[in-house]
Amino acid sequence: MREGTLWIGAAGIPYRYGADCADAIGAAIEELRPSSAVLVLDKAAEAHAGPLLERLRIPVQPFVIDPNEEHKRLSLVEAVLDAAVEGGADRASVVLAMGGGLVGNTAGLAASLLFRGVRLVHLPTTPVAAFDAVLSLKQGVNLASGKNLGGAYLAPSLIACDLAWLATMPRSGLLTGVAEMAKNVLAVRPDREGDFLGALAALETRPIDAFDALFSLGLDAKAPFLHDDPHERGGALVFEYGHTVGHALEAASAGTMGHGEAVAWGMLAAAEASAQLGLLDADGLDRHYRLLAHLRLPPARTALGRFDRDALAARLAVDNKRGHLPSPPGVNPMVLLRRLGEPVRGDDGRPLIPVPTETALDAFEKVAATEVM
Ligand SMILES: NC(=O)c1ccc[n+]([C@@H]2O[C@H](COP(=O)([O-])OP(=O)(O)OC[C@H]3O[C@@H](n4cnc5c(N)ncnc54)[C@H](O)[C@@H]3O)[C@@H](O)[C@H]2O)c1
């Protein structure tokens, strides 16, 4: 089992990642000495919860969520809070968030609000949650006006994962976690490219080893940034790489393109924009195409041909990074790279620079016209 402490600012968060380790996870939860647990449980992870529930000796009150971004709203948080209080939760209770990133974010916000804050334990069951989303203080839900806009910061008291839980994810869900780890290689840790490709090759035959390697990549890439930038408003913005054009594609696709695929295309567009601005050389650009070819994306012309420039421009005009920099119309703050692992820094030292929206759109069109092999 991998165990240690993740420092996010001043918060030291214990983590335990292993395989077939429900007993160890149960023991780690009970070490927190909670009076009871509110288990916010992903419907798809119900079967995984059984061994852990058998092990826990505290009263556990389950609240099952069938995850859907449309329902990731304050009303869902309120329903969790009411059920928790009606079921007897008190200030010494703990909220267990067992599921994907949606359940983690929703339960995390509920924990920050219940009695003005109770302890939170993340039990991630998807690759995105296990390698990325739980390594953060950010908890939040969607508003009618945009994604993840209502939220709070809360440090979990424990992050624990049985990697066997992830093995039931379908390929589309795996791709999202894998794309985020490809981002970590390209934007932060190009020295880990070999580990990443080794993990991809092992996904079908030795999934637990592959998950363990991907978690290690997620942790090693993020930890140094989170230590110094707990609210992810400074150096940790580098993890937004690929998420400008990526978010625009995801939104314009109206649910037909998954987050992982959108971020992968978004990274290629960011690399093309970096090259067009004379920041990234041909080798850096080529390494993007070669690494992302391992994700086995659909052909670019088929996947991207259906997006028109105006629709993407409209989405880019409401990108959520615009608040980080003064962004007049026609300009988008973006993470661009000078070299793999080396983002271009703005005047304030953060890895975010103003990019003409036209440059981002030209870069997207270049990607759409290139075969990724
Ligand atoms: N820093 C952060 O807070 C952060 C970072 C990344 C993503 N997120 C958020 O996380 C969410 C995306 O997370 P996600 O990709 O985990 O998606 P998700 O939580 O929507 O889960 C995806 C699907 O997988 C199912 N599932 C969960 N565990 C499973 C298992 N073990 N086997 C089979 N199916 C399983 C779920 O029921 C759901 O249908 C978004 O809401 C996003 O905003 C937050």
Short mmCIF file of C-alpha atoms and ligand atoms in Angstrom, two decimals:
data_model
loop_
_atom_site.label_atom_id
_atom_site.label_comp_id
_atom_site.label_asym_id
_atom_site.label_seq_id
_atom_site.Cartn_x
_atom_site.Cartn_y
_atom_site.Cartn_z
CA MET A 1 0.00 0.00 0.00
CA ARG A 2 1.17 3.53 -0.83
CA GLU A 3 0.74 5.78 2.16
CA GLY A 4 1.95 9.23 3.03
CA THR A 5 0.91 12.80 3.65
CA LEU A 6 -0.08 15.23 0.93
CA TRP A 7 0.58 18.82 1.96
CA ILE A 8 -1.84 21.33 0.48
CA GLY A 9 -0.75 24.62 1.98
CA ALA A 10 -0.69 24.09 5.76
CA ALA A 11 -3.01 21.06 5.61
CA GLY A 12 -1.30 17.66 5.90
CA ILE A 13 -3.70 15.13 4.38
CA PRO A 14 -3.02 11.42 4.92
CA TYR A 15 -3.50 9.21 1.87
CA ARG A 16 -3.66 5.40 1.54
CA TYR A 17 -3.79 3.74 -1.90
CA GLY A 18 -3.66 -0.05 -2.22
CA ALA A 19 -5.42 -3.07 -3.69
CA ASP A 20 -8.07 -5.19 -1.93
CA CYS A 21 -7.52 -3.09 1.17
CA ALA A 22 -11.01 -2.48 2.60
CA ASP A 23 -9.76 -3.46 6.09
CA ALA A 24 -6.94 -0.92 6.05
CA ILE A 25 -9.28 1.79 4.74
CA GLY A 26 -11.86 0.98 7.43
CA ALA A 27 -9.17 1.17 10.10
CA ALA A 28 -7.94 4.53 8.79
CA ILE A 29 -11.50 5.93 8.91
CA GLU A 30 -12.00 4.68 12.48
CA GLU A 31 -8.70 6.25 13.54
CA LEU A 32 -10.47 9.59 13.00
CA ARG A 33 -12.81 8.54 15.88
CA PRO A 34 -16.04 9.73 14.21
CA SER A 35 -19.39 9.38 16.03
CA SER A 36 -21.02 8.22 12.77
CA ALA A 37 -20.62 8.44 9.01
CA VAL A 38 -22.73 9.96 6.25
CA LEU A 39 -21.80 7.86 3.21
CA VAL A 40 -22.44 9.79 -0.02
CA LEU A 41 -22.22 6.90 -2.45
CA ASP A 42 -22.03 6.75 -6.24
CA LYS A 43 -24.69 4.34 -7.50
CA ALA A 44 -22.10 2.67 -9.74
CA ALA A 45 -19.85 2.00 -6.73
CA GLU A 46 -22.47 0.36 -4.51
CA ALA A 47 -20.96 -3.10 -4.95
CA HIS A 48 -17.51 -1.79 -3.96
CA ALA A 49 -18.87 -0.31 -0.73
CA GLY A 50 -19.95 -3.71 0.68
CA PRO A 51 -16.63 -4.92 2.16
CA LEU A 52 -15.93 -1.51 3.67
CA LEU A 53 -19.39 -1.27 5.26
CA GLU A 54 -18.94 -4.74 6.77
CA ARG A 55 -15.69 -3.57 8.33
CA LEU A 56 -16.93 -0.26 9.83
CA ARG A 57 -18.23 -0.42 13.40
CA ILE A 58 -19.71 3.10 13.51
CA PRO A 59 -23.29 3.86 12.39
CA VAL A 60 -23.29 4.59 8.65
CA GLN A 61 -26.06 6.45 6.90
CA PRO A 62 -25.95 5.98 3.11
CA PHE A 63 -27.07 8.60 0.57
CA VAL A 64 -26.88 7.17 -2.96
CA ILE A 65 -26.33 9.46 -5.95
CA ASP A 66 -26.80 8.51 -9.60
CA PRO A 67 -24.28 11.02 -10.98
CA ASN A 68 -25.36 13.48 -13.62
CA GLU A 69 -23.84 16.94 -14.22
CA GLU A 70 -27.38 18.37 -14.55
CA HIS A 71 -28.08 17.35 -10.95
CA LYS A 72 -24.71 18.49 -9.54
CA ARG A 73 -26.41 21.50 -7.99
CA LEU A 74 -26.92 23.20 -4.62
CA SER A 75 -30.28 21.40 -4.36
CA LEU A 76 -28.41 18.07 -4.26
CA VAL A 77 -26.11 19.38 -1.51
CA GLU A 78 -29.17 20.50 0.45
CA ALA A 79 -30.72 17.05 0.10
CA VAL A 80 -27.51 15.48 1.50
CA LEU A 81 -27.51 17.93 4.42
CA ASP A 82 -31.17 17.32 5.32
CA ALA A 83 -30.74 13.55 5.12
CA ALA A 84 -27.61 13.76 7.29
CA VAL A 85 -29.30 15.79 10.04
CA GLU A 86 -32.52 13.76 9.93
CA GLY A 87 -30.45 10.58 10.13
CA GLY A 88 -28.72 11.71 13.32
CA ALA A 89 -25.40 13.16 12.14
CA ASP A 90 -23.62 15.41 14.62
CA ARG A 91 -20.52 17.60 14.69
CA ALA A 92 -18.29 14.56 15.26
CA SER A 93 -19.67 12.73 12.22
CA VAL A 94 -17.60 12.28 9.11
CA VAL A 95 -18.77 12.58 5.49
CA LEU A 96 -17.48 9.71 3.34
CA ALA A 97 -17.46 10.63 -0.38
CA MET A 98 -17.29 7.33 -2.26
CA GLY A 99 -17.51 7.71 -6.03
CA GLY A 100 -16.28 9.74 -8.95
CA GLY A 101 -15.38 13.42 -9.04
CA LEU A 102 -19.02 14.46 -9.06
CA VAL A 103 -19.79 12.67 -5.81
CA GLY A 104 -16.49 13.91 -4.31
CA ASN A 105 -17.23 17.55 -5.17
CA THR A 106 -20.87 17.39 -3.99
CA ALA A 107 -20.15 15.55 -0.74
CA GLY A 108 -17.15 17.82 -0.17
CA LEU A 109 -19.31 20.92 -0.35
CA ALA A 110 -21.91 19.26 1.93
CA ALA A 111 -19.14 18.49 4.47
CA SER A 112 -17.98 22.10 4.41
CA LEU A 113 -21.54 23.30 5.16
CA LEU A 114 -22.85 20.68 7.61
CA PHE A 115 -22.72 22.33 11.06
CA ARG A 116 -20.38 24.85 9.33
CA GLY A 117 -17.87 22.11 8.63
CA VAL A 118 -17.41 18.43 9.51
CA ARG A 119 -14.61 16.12 8.48
CA LEU A 120 -14.46 14.78 4.93
CA VAL A 121 -12.99 11.48 3.71
CA HIS A 122 -12.51 10.98 -0.03
CA LEU A 123 -12.91 7.39 -1.27
CA PRO A 124 -12.44 7.85 -5.05
CA THR A 125 -13.75 5.14 -7.39
CA THR A 126 -12.95 6.63 -10.84
CA PRO A 127 -9.52 7.37 -12.35
CA VAL A 128 -10.27 11.10 -12.59
CA ALA A 129 -11.22 11.24 -8.93
CA ALA A 130 -8.39 8.98 -7.74
CA PHE A 131 -5.52 10.56 -9.72
CA ASP A 132 -6.70 14.16 -9.89
CA ALA A 133 -9.93 15.53 -8.36
CA VAL A 134 -9.37 14.40 -4.75
CA LEU A 135 -5.86 15.92 -4.76
CA SER A 136 -7.37 19.35 -4.18
CA LEU A 137 -9.19 21.46 -1.61
CA LYS A 138 -11.77 22.50 -4.21
CA GLN A 139 -15.33 21.38 -3.49
CA GLY A 140 -18.24 22.67 -5.50
CA VAL A 141 -21.28 22.26 -7.69
CA ASN A 142 -22.65 23.77 -10.91
CA LEU A 143 -24.85 26.87 -11.03
CA ALA A 144 -27.35 27.54 -13.83
CA SER A 145 -24.77 30.08 -15.04
CA GLY A 146 -21.79 27.72 -15.23
CA LYS A 147 -19.84 24.65 -14.17
CA ASN A 148 -18.40 24.37 -10.64
CA LEU A 149 -19.19 28.03 -9.87
CA GLY A 150 -20.67 27.50 -6.36
CA GLY A 151 -18.15 26.06 -3.97
CA ALA A 152 -15.76 26.22 -1.04
CA TYR A 153 -12.30 25.05 -0.04
CA LEU A 154 -12.12 22.16 2.43
CA ALA A 155 -9.16 19.93 3.24
CA PRO A 156 -10.18 16.26 3.47
CA SER A 157 -9.10 14.47 6.65
CA LEU A 158 -8.20 11.34 4.69
CA ILE A 159 -7.96 10.20 1.06
CA ALA A 160 -8.17 6.43 0.66
CA CYS A 161 -8.62 4.28 -2.42
CA ASP A 162 -8.79 0.58 -3.17
CA LEU A 163 -7.43 0.57 -6.74
CA ALA A 164 -9.57 -2.52 -7.45
CA TRP A 165 -12.59 -0.16 -7.34
CA LEU A 166 -11.35 1.53 -10.54
CA ALA A 167 -11.26 -1.72 -12.50
CA THR A 168 -15.01 -1.60 -13.23
CA MET A 169 -14.75 1.71 -15.14
CA PRO A 170 -15.70 1.54 -18.84
CA ARG A 171 -13.06 2.66 -21.38
CA SER A 172 -14.61 6.13 -21.84
CA GLY A 173 -14.19 6.86 -18.12
CA LEU A 174 -10.63 5.55 -18.16
CA LEU A 175 -9.76 7.87 -21.06
CA THR A 176 -10.61 10.94 -18.98
CA GLY A 177 -8.22 9.97 -16.20
CA VAL A 178 -5.54 8.98 -18.69
CA ALA A 179 -5.88 12.28 -20.62
CA GLU A 180 -5.39 14.26 -17.40
CA MET A 181 -2.22 12.26 -16.68
CA ALA A 182 -0.98 12.88 -20.26
CA LYS A 183 -1.44 16.56 -19.40
CA ASN A 184 0.76 16.10 -16.32
CA VAL A 185 3.49 14.60 -18.53
CA LEU A 186 3.31 17.32 -21.20
CA ALA A 187 2.94 20.37 -18.95
CA VAL A 188 4.79 19.39 -15.78
CA ARG A 189 6.70 16.08 -15.79
CA PRO A 190 8.00 15.12 -19.26
CA ASP A 191 10.61 13.03 -17.44
CA ARG A 192 7.75 10.63 -16.54
CA GLU A 193 6.71 9.95 -20.16
CA GLY A 194 8.13 6.40 -19.98
CA ASP A 195 6.18 5.60 -16.78
CA PHE A 196 3.03 6.97 -18.36
CA LEU A 197 3.39 4.90 -21.53
CA GLY A 198 4.25 1.82 -19.45
CA ALA A 199 1.04 2.33 -17.43
CA LEU A 200 -1.02 2.68 -20.62
CA ALA A 201 0.44 -0.55 -22.00
CA ALA A 202 -0.41 -2.36 -18.73
CA LEU A 203 -4.01 -1.08 -18.43
CA GLU A 204 -5.64 -4.18 -19.91
CA THR A 205 -3.38 -6.91 -18.56
CA ARG A 206 -2.23 -5.51 -15.19
CA PRO A 207 -4.79 -2.78 -14.37
CA ILE A 208 -3.86 -2.44 -10.68
CA ASP A 209 -0.19 -1.84 -11.53
CA ALA A 210 -1.27 0.64 -14.21
CA PHE A 211 -3.54 2.52 -11.79
CA ASP A 212 -0.81 2.59 -9.17
CA ALA A 213 1.65 4.11 -11.68
CA LEU A 214 -0.92 6.69 -12.84
CA PHE A 215 -1.73 7.67 -9.25
CA SER A 216 1.98 8.10 -8.56
CA LEU A 217 2.24 10.38 -11.62
CA GLY A 218 -0.81 12.41 -10.51
CA LEU A 219 0.53 12.82 -6.99
CA ASP A 220 4.12 13.62 -7.96
CA ALA A 221 3.03 16.18 -10.55
CA LYS A 222 0.50 17.97 -8.35
CA ALA A 223 1.97 17.80 -4.85
CA PRO A 224 4.72 20.46 -5.18
CA PHE A 225 2.27 22.93 -6.72
CA LEU A 226 -0.47 22.33 -4.14
CA HIS A 227 1.99 22.79 -1.29
CA ASP A 228 2.68 26.37 -2.38
CA ASP A 229 -0.64 27.21 -4.02
CA PRO A 230 -3.44 25.56 -2.00
CA HIS A 231 -6.21 27.53 -3.70
CA GLU A 232 -4.89 26.79 -7.22
CA ARG A 233 -4.80 30.43 -8.29
CA GLY A 234 -1.05 30.71 -8.92
CA GLY A 235 1.48 28.12 -10.12
CA ALA A 236 -1.12 25.33 -9.99
CA LEU A 237 -2.96 26.99 -12.89
CA VAL A 238 -0.56 24.97 -15.07
CA PHE A 239 -3.03 22.08 -14.60
CA GLU A 240 -5.43 24.07 -16.79
CA TYR A 241 -3.26 23.10 -19.78
CA GLY A 242 -5.52 22.07 -22.67
CA HIS A 243 -8.62 23.17 -20.77
CA THR A 244 -9.35 26.39 -22.73
CA VAL A 245 -10.14 24.93 -26.15
CA GLY A 246 -10.97 21.67 -24.32
CA HIS A 247 -13.78 23.22 -22.26
CA ALA A 248 -15.07 25.06 -25.34
CA LEU A 249 -15.26 21.77 -27.28
CA GLU A 250 -16.89 19.93 -24.40
CA ALA A 251 -19.53 22.64 -23.99
CA ALA A 252 -20.16 23.02 -27.73
CA SER A 253 -20.57 19.24 -28.09
CA ALA A 254 -23.61 19.31 -25.77
CA GLY A 255 -22.55 16.17 -23.95
CA THR A 256 -21.39 14.11 -26.93
CA MET A 257 -17.65 14.62 -26.38
CA GLY A 258 -16.22 13.44 -23.05
CA HIS A 259 -13.97 15.62 -20.90
CA GLY A 260 -10.85 13.50 -21.52
CA GLU A 261 -11.15 13.56 -25.29
CA ALA A 262 -11.89 17.30 -25.23
CA VAL A 263 -8.82 18.01 -23.08
CA ALA A 264 -6.65 15.89 -25.39
CA TRP A 265 -7.73 17.96 -28.43
CA GLY A 266 -7.38 21.09 -26.29
CA MET A 267 -3.74 20.22 -25.50
CA LEU A 268 -2.99 19.79 -29.21
CA ALA A 269 -4.62 23.18 -29.88
CA ALA A 270 -2.56 24.77 -27.07
CA ALA A 271 0.60 23.23 -28.52
CA GLU A 272 -0.27 24.49 -32.03
CA ALA A 273 -0.95 27.97 -30.59
CA SER A 274 2.40 27.84 -28.72
CA ALA A 275 4.12 26.93 -32.00
CA GLN A 276 2.30 29.65 -33.99
CA LEU A 277 3.45 32.26 -31.49
CA GLY A 278 7.05 31.05 -31.87
CA LEU A 279 7.17 29.70 -28.32
CA LEU A 280 7.30 25.91 -28.85
CA ASP A 281 9.62 24.32 -31.42
CA ALA A 282 8.69 21.63 -33.96
CA ASP A 283 10.04 18.84 -31.76
CA GLY A 284 7.87 19.94 -28.80
CA LEU A 285 4.82 20.04 -31.03
CA ASP A 286 5.59 16.65 -32.55
CA ARG A 287 5.98 15.10 -29.09
CA HIS A 288 2.43 16.21 -28.27
CA TYR A 289 1.04 14.41 -31.33
CA ARG A 290 3.12 11.30 -30.65
CA LEU A 291 2.17 11.04 -26.96
CA LEU A 292 -1.53 11.71 -27.48
CA ALA A 293 -1.70 9.17 -30.34
CA HIS A 294 -1.41 6.54 -27.57
CA LEU A 295 -4.88 7.61 -26.33
CA ARG A 296 -6.37 6.17 -29.53
CA LEU A 297 -8.57 9.22 -30.21
CA PRO A 298 -10.99 9.08 -33.15
CA PRO A 299 -9.67 10.62 -36.42
CA ALA A 300 -9.41 14.41 -36.02
CA ARG A 301 -11.47 15.22 -39.13
CA THR A 302 -14.37 13.05 -37.90
CA ALA A 303 -14.21 14.19 -34.29
CA LEU A 304 -13.62 17.89 -34.88
CA GLY A 305 -15.20 18.55 -38.31
CA ARG A 306 -18.61 19.15 -36.72
CA PHE A 307 -17.48 22.20 -34.68
CA ASP A 308 -17.76 25.57 -36.32
CA ARG A 309 -15.47 28.47 -35.54
CA ASP A 310 -18.25 30.81 -34.36
CA ALA A 311 -19.68 28.27 -31.91
CA LEU A 312 -16.22 27.75 -30.37
CA ALA A 313 -15.56 31.51 -30.28
CA ALA A 314 -18.80 31.97 -28.31
CA ARG A 315 -17.67 29.35 -25.76
CA LEU A 316 -14.19 30.84 -25.51
CA ALA A 317 -15.77 34.22 -24.73
CA VAL A 318 -17.09 32.77 -21.42
CA ASP A 319 -14.04 30.67 -20.47
CA ASN A 320 -13.65 30.46 -16.68
CA LYS A 321 -9.97 31.56 -16.71
CA ARG A 322 -10.91 35.05 -17.93
CA GLY A 323 -11.16 36.28 -14.34
CA HIS A 324 -7.53 35.37 -13.66
CA LEU A 325 -6.22 38.02 -16.11
CA PRO A 326 -7.72 41.19 -17.55
CA SER A 327 -9.37 39.74 -20.66
CA PRO A 328 -10.78 42.21 -23.17
CA PRO A 329 -13.07 40.75 -25.86
CA GLY A 330 -11.03 38.72 -28.33
CA VAL A 331 -8.40 37.66 -25.77
CA ASN A 332 -8.20 34.40 -23.80
CA PRO A 333 -5.90 33.65 -20.87
CA MET A 334 -4.23 30.32 -21.77
CA VAL A 335 -1.53 28.02 -20.49
CA LEU A 336 1.04 27.73 -23.31
CA LEU A 337 4.35 25.87 -23.32
CA ARG A 338 7.85 27.00 -24.23
CA ARG A 339 9.08 23.42 -23.89
CA LEU A 340 7.52 20.27 -22.48
CA GLY A 341 7.25 20.85 -18.73
CA GLU A 342 7.96 24.57 -19.10
CA PRO A 343 4.91 26.86 -19.26
CA VAL A 344 5.21 30.43 -20.49
CA ARG A 345 4.85 32.81 -17.55
CA GLY A 346 3.02 36.12 -17.55
CA ASP A 347 4.30 39.35 -15.93
CA ASP A 348 2.98 38.18 -12.55
CA GLY A 349 4.93 34.90 -12.77
CA ARG A 350 1.86 32.72 -13.21
CA PRO A 351 1.67 30.18 -16.06
CA LEU A 352 -1.08 32.06 -17.86
CA ILE A 353 -0.73 34.51 -20.76
CA PRO A 354 -3.20 36.48 -22.88
CA VAL A 355 -3.71 34.84 -26.29
CA PRO A 356 -5.80 36.31 -29.14
CA THR A 357 -8.92 34.18 -29.50
CA GLU A 358 -8.23 34.10 -33.27
CA THR A 359 -4.89 32.37 -32.55
CA ALA A 360 -6.66 29.72 -30.43
CA LEU A 361 -9.21 29.16 -33.20
CA ASP A 362 -6.53 28.95 -35.92
CA ALA A 363 -4.69 26.43 -33.76
CA PHE A 364 -7.85 24.36 -33.36
CA GLU A 365 -8.36 24.35 -37.16
CA LYS A 366 -4.79 23.16 -37.64
CA VAL A 367 -5.44 20.25 -35.25
CA ALA A 368 -8.70 19.42 -37.04
CA ALA A 369 -6.79 19.17 -40.33
CA THR A 370 -3.98 16.97 -38.95
CA GLU A 371 -4.10 13.21 -38.56
CA VAL A 372 -3.10 12.11 -35.04
CA MET A 373 -1.10 8.88 -35.44
N1 LIG B 1 -10.31 19.69 -8.44
C1 LIG B 1 -11.52 19.22 -8.59
O1 LIG B 1 -12.31 19.41 -7.72
C2 LIG B 1 -11.92 18.43 -9.83
C3 LIG B 1 -10.96 17.98 -10.74
C4 LIG B 1 -11.38 17.21 -11.83
C5 LIG B 1 -12.74 16.92 -12.01
N2 LIG B 1 -13.66 17.41 -11.10
C6 LIG B 1 -15.10 17.12 -11.25
O2 LIG B 1 -15.26 15.71 -11.25
C7 LIG B 1 -16.34 15.35 -12.11
C8 LIG B 1 -15.83 14.35 -13.11
O3 LIG B 1 -15.39 13.23 -12.38
P1 LIG B 1 -15.45 11.75 -13.01
O4 LIG B 1 -14.74 11.75 -14.29
O5 LIG B 1 -15.03 10.84 -11.92
O6 LIG B 1 -16.97 11.60 -13.39
P2 LIG B 1 -18.30 11.23 -12.54
O7 LIG B 1 -18.11 11.46 -11.10
O8 LIG B 1 -19.41 11.91 -13.23
O9 LIG B 1 -18.40 9.64 -12.79
C9 LIG B 1 -18.47 9.17 -14.11
C10 LIG B 1 -19.32 7.90 -14.18
O10 LIG B 1 -18.61 6.80 -13.60
C11 LIG B 1 -19.49 6.09 -12.72
N3 LIG B 1 -18.63 5.37 -11.76
C12 LIG B 1 -18.10 5.80 -10.61
N4 LIG B 1 -17.30 4.87 -10.07
C13 LIG B 1 -17.36 3.81 -10.91
C14 LIG B 1 -16.75 2.54 -10.91
N5 LIG B 1 -15.85 2.18 -9.97
N6 LIG B 1 -17.04 1.67 -11.92
C15 LIG B 1 -17.89 2.04 -12.93
N7 LIG B 1 -18.48 3.24 -12.98
C16 LIG B 1 -18.21 4.11 -11.99
C17 LIG B 1 -20.39 7.13 -12.18
O11 LIG B 1 -21.58 6.59 -11.67
C18 LIG B 1 -20.62 7.99 -13.42
O12 LIG B 1 -21.65 7.41 -14.20
C19 LIG B 1 -16.83 16.63 -12.76
O13 LIG B 1 -18.00 17.04 -12.09
C20 LIG B 1 -15.69 17.61 -12.55
O14 LIG B 1 -16.14 18.94 -12.44
C21 LIG B 1 -13.26 18.14 -10.03
#
